Amino acid sequence: MEFVHQWLFYFGVLAFFFTLVYSATDPNDLKILNDFKKGLDNPELLKWPENGGDPCGPPSWPHVFCSGDRVTQIQVQNLGLKGRLPQTFNQLTKLYNLGLQKNHFTGKLPTFSGLSELEFAYLDNNEFDTIPADFFDGLSSVRVLALDYNPFNKTTGWSIPTELANSVQLTNLSLVNCNVVGPLPDFLGKLPSLVALKLSYNRLSGEIPASFGESLMQILWLNDQDGDGMTGNIDVVANMVSLTQLWLHGNRFTEKIPENIGNLTSLKDLNLNRNQLVGLIPGTLANMELDNLVLNNNQLMGPIPNFKAGNVSYDSNSFCQSKPGVACAPEVNALLDFLSGMNYPVNLASQWSGNEPCTGPWIGLSCTANSQIYVINLPRHNLSGTLSPSVAKLESLIDIGWGETVYMVLSLKISPN
Ligand SMILES: *[C@@H]1O[C@H](CO)[C@@H](O)[C@H](O)[C@H]1NC(C)=O
Ligand SMILES: *[C@@H]1O[C@H](CO)[C@@H](O)[C@H](O)[C@H]1NC(C)=O
Ligand SMILES: *[C@@H]1O[C@H](CO)[C@@H](O)[C@H](O)[C@H]1NC(C)=O
Ligand SMILES: *[C@@H]1O[C@H](CO)[C@@H](O)[C@H](O)[C@H]1NC(C)=O
Ligand SMILES: *[C@@H]1O[C@H](CO)[C@@H](O)[C@H](O)[C@H]1NC(C)=O
């Protein structure tokens, strides 16, 4: 009995020293690290030993971390490295944390297909010009993916492959300014762990998918899309109840700001600058205690409310007044109701601004000498909708003309009441 214990003890000690001293790095991992070094124009910055040796050490090479004989991390951020990565990179199958960001890596990004233990991948701020279509396959543990500021597939652009839908642990996906084109994939709204989705400065188009309404993400950046930009209404965002920061500026979103945006009780920062949003500012939005609210450069109408937000800007819209809290003239309110019934056609919303319909740039109105509106004449404006009863409040109005080709009087006589 005693003997057996002693024997086990010596065996243990021996095994310990064996791993300590002779824990040669896995030969294939070593080869990939050497290829990594060979692909660089300035490998000396790594300060890796001249005559090869054992990256997993001890002592291990700078910037390399191992578990046993397998490489688990390479951390070379911001070293000024220039060069290409070996295309066999995904054979580092025990890799779980990779920091290559802020260097000058060029050429084709190797596939990461099958790196099933990879949790963190920072590849942002490099000069990779190609991302392979199978890059995201089998990244089943990935939590953070940052690929921002790389000129991937510049001429054609690229879209986010659906295989990424299997990365159910993904919390942060950051693809700012890297040539993502086309519609925003529906599956991104369904990724169960996603907290931050940053897609600014790409070439996205189309609408925000309905699936986003169920997402619990906190940060959504879709701002400043090149080309036509994203379109459609922004109704779905009012269901994204965990949002703290929502940046939609620099697109072509249309229609009204949804009334129920006030449901976003965690929201602190809302930027809707440079879109084509119409209608009145909902009272629910005015009452939100945001740190930052940017509404500039839309076609918002009506009065400017008294905002509760800390820092608000709303220049270049079609408001009736220039100061918050001042109501519109009654005839302006009646005309705004009329526009509301027509869903605020953009061409009118941009021109019916200010509080004096009979003087300013209000197309389609005829007024009497004492500034009473008597005809609304809007031929070829493709108007459709319902005629608001409040036009009856325009006491002197006798006709509303609209139609496809020419002035078409509806013979709508509205008697003063
Ligand atoms: C990027 O371009 C390369 C080469 O044209 C192509 O093979 C690859 O599929 C593209 N990447 C994506 C994600 O579409
Ligand atoms: C992921 O995003 C959240 C929300 O912006 C942020 O607090 C966190 O630091 C990010 N995590 C990483 C690892 O970048
Ligand atoms: C959102 O707000 C609207 C009113 O603005 C309210 O009727 C609705 O119940 C709210 N929804 C949720 C889920 O809180
Ligand atoms: C307020 O908003 C303006 C315009 O978006 C911005 O430039 C400024 O930095 C903001 N100020 C603060 C204190 O957040
Ligand atoms: C009306 O619709 C037609 C066809 O959709 C379009 O060509 C025209 O520009 C529109 N006119 C206005 C004033 O919006």
PDB file of N, CA and C and ligand atoms in Angstrom, residues 120 122 144 171-172 195-196 198 218-219, ligand 2:
ATOM      1  N   PHE A 120     -13.378  35.579 -28.543  1.00  0.00           N
ATOM      2  CA  PHE A 120     -13.140  36.996 -28.811  1.00  0.00           C
ATOM      3  C   PHE A 120     -12.262  37.145 -30.039  1.00  0.00           C
ATOM      4  N   TYR A 122     -10.820  40.264 -32.340  1.00  0.00           N
ATOM      5  CA  TYR A 122     -10.677  41.681 -32.675  1.00  0.00           C
ATOM      6  C   TYR A 122      -9.768  41.803 -33.897  1.00  0.00           C
ATOM      7  N   VAL A 144     -17.583  37.970 -29.061  1.00  0.00           N
ATOM      8  CA  VAL A 144     -17.298  39.313 -29.553  1.00  0.00           C
ATOM      9  C   VAL A 144     -16.582  39.224 -30.896  1.00  0.00           C
ATOM     10  N   THR A 171     -22.497  38.377 -28.387  1.00  0.00           N
ATOM     11  CA  THR A 171     -23.040  39.558 -27.683  1.00  0.00           C
ATOM     12  C   THR A 171     -22.719  40.847 -28.427  1.00  0.00           C
ATOM     13  N   ASN A 172     -21.509  40.943 -29.003  1.00  0.00           N
ATOM     14  CA  ASN A 172     -21.103  42.187 -29.657  1.00  0.00           C
ATOM     15  C   ASN A 172     -20.665  41.912 -31.083  1.00  0.00           C
ATOM     16  N   VAL A 195     -26.115  42.100 -27.731  1.00  0.00           N
ATOM     17  CA  VAL A 195     -26.275  43.295 -26.903  1.00  0.00           C
ATOM     18  C   VAL A 195     -25.958  44.550 -27.718  1.00  0.00           C
ATOM     19  N   ALA A 196     -24.949  44.451 -28.576  1.00  0.00           N
ATOM     20  CA  ALA A 196     -24.541  45.616 -29.348  1.00  0.00           C
ATOM     21  C   ALA A 196     -24.341  45.232 -30.809  1.00  0.00           C
ATOM     22  N   LYS A 198     -23.276  47.082 -34.303  1.00  0.00           N
ATOM     23  CA  LYS A 198     -22.755  48.330 -34.862  1.00  0.00           C
ATOM     24  C   LYS A 198     -22.459  48.152 -36.347  1.00  0.00           C
ATOM     25  N   GLN A 218     -29.063  46.435 -26.779  1.00  0.00           N
ATOM     26  CA  GLN A 218     -29.025  47.735 -26.105  1.00  0.00           C
ATOM     27  C   GLN A 218     -28.488  48.828 -27.020  1.00  0.00           C
ATOM     28  N   ILE A 219     -27.622  48.416 -27.923  1.00  0.00           N
ATOM     29  CA  ILE A 219     -26.989  49.404 -28.791  1.00  0.00           C
ATOM     30  C   ILE A 219     -27.222  49.023 -30.243  1.00  0.00           C
TER      31      ILE A 219
HETATM   32  C1  LIG B   2     -20.208  44.766 -25.732  1.00  0.00           C
HETATM   33  O1  LIG B   2     -21.138  45.815 -25.807  1.00  0.00           O
HETATM   34  C2  LIG B   2     -21.510  46.352 -24.561  1.00  0.00           C
HETATM   35  C3  LIG B   2     -22.582  47.374 -24.817  1.00  0.00           C
HETATM   36  O2  LIG B   2     -22.031  48.408 -25.604  1.00  0.00           O
HETATM   37  C4  LIG B   2     -20.300  46.963 -23.895  1.00  0.00           C
HETATM   38  O3  LIG B   2     -20.639  47.479 -22.625  1.00  0.00           O
HETATM   39  C5  LIG B   2     -19.222  45.912 -23.737  1.00  0.00           C
HETATM   40  O4  LIG B   2     -18.062  46.509 -23.238  1.00  0.00           O
HETATM   41  C6  LIG B   2     -18.922  45.258 -25.082  1.00  0.00           C
HETATM   42  N1  LIG B   2     -18.025  44.179 -24.860  1.00  0.00           N
HETATM   43  C7  LIG B   2     -16.886  44.045 -25.482  1.00  0.00           C
HETATM   44  C8  LIG B   2     -16.056  42.889 -25.032  1.00  0.00           C
HETATM   45  O5  LIG B   2     -16.523  44.802 -26.368  1.00  0.00           O
END
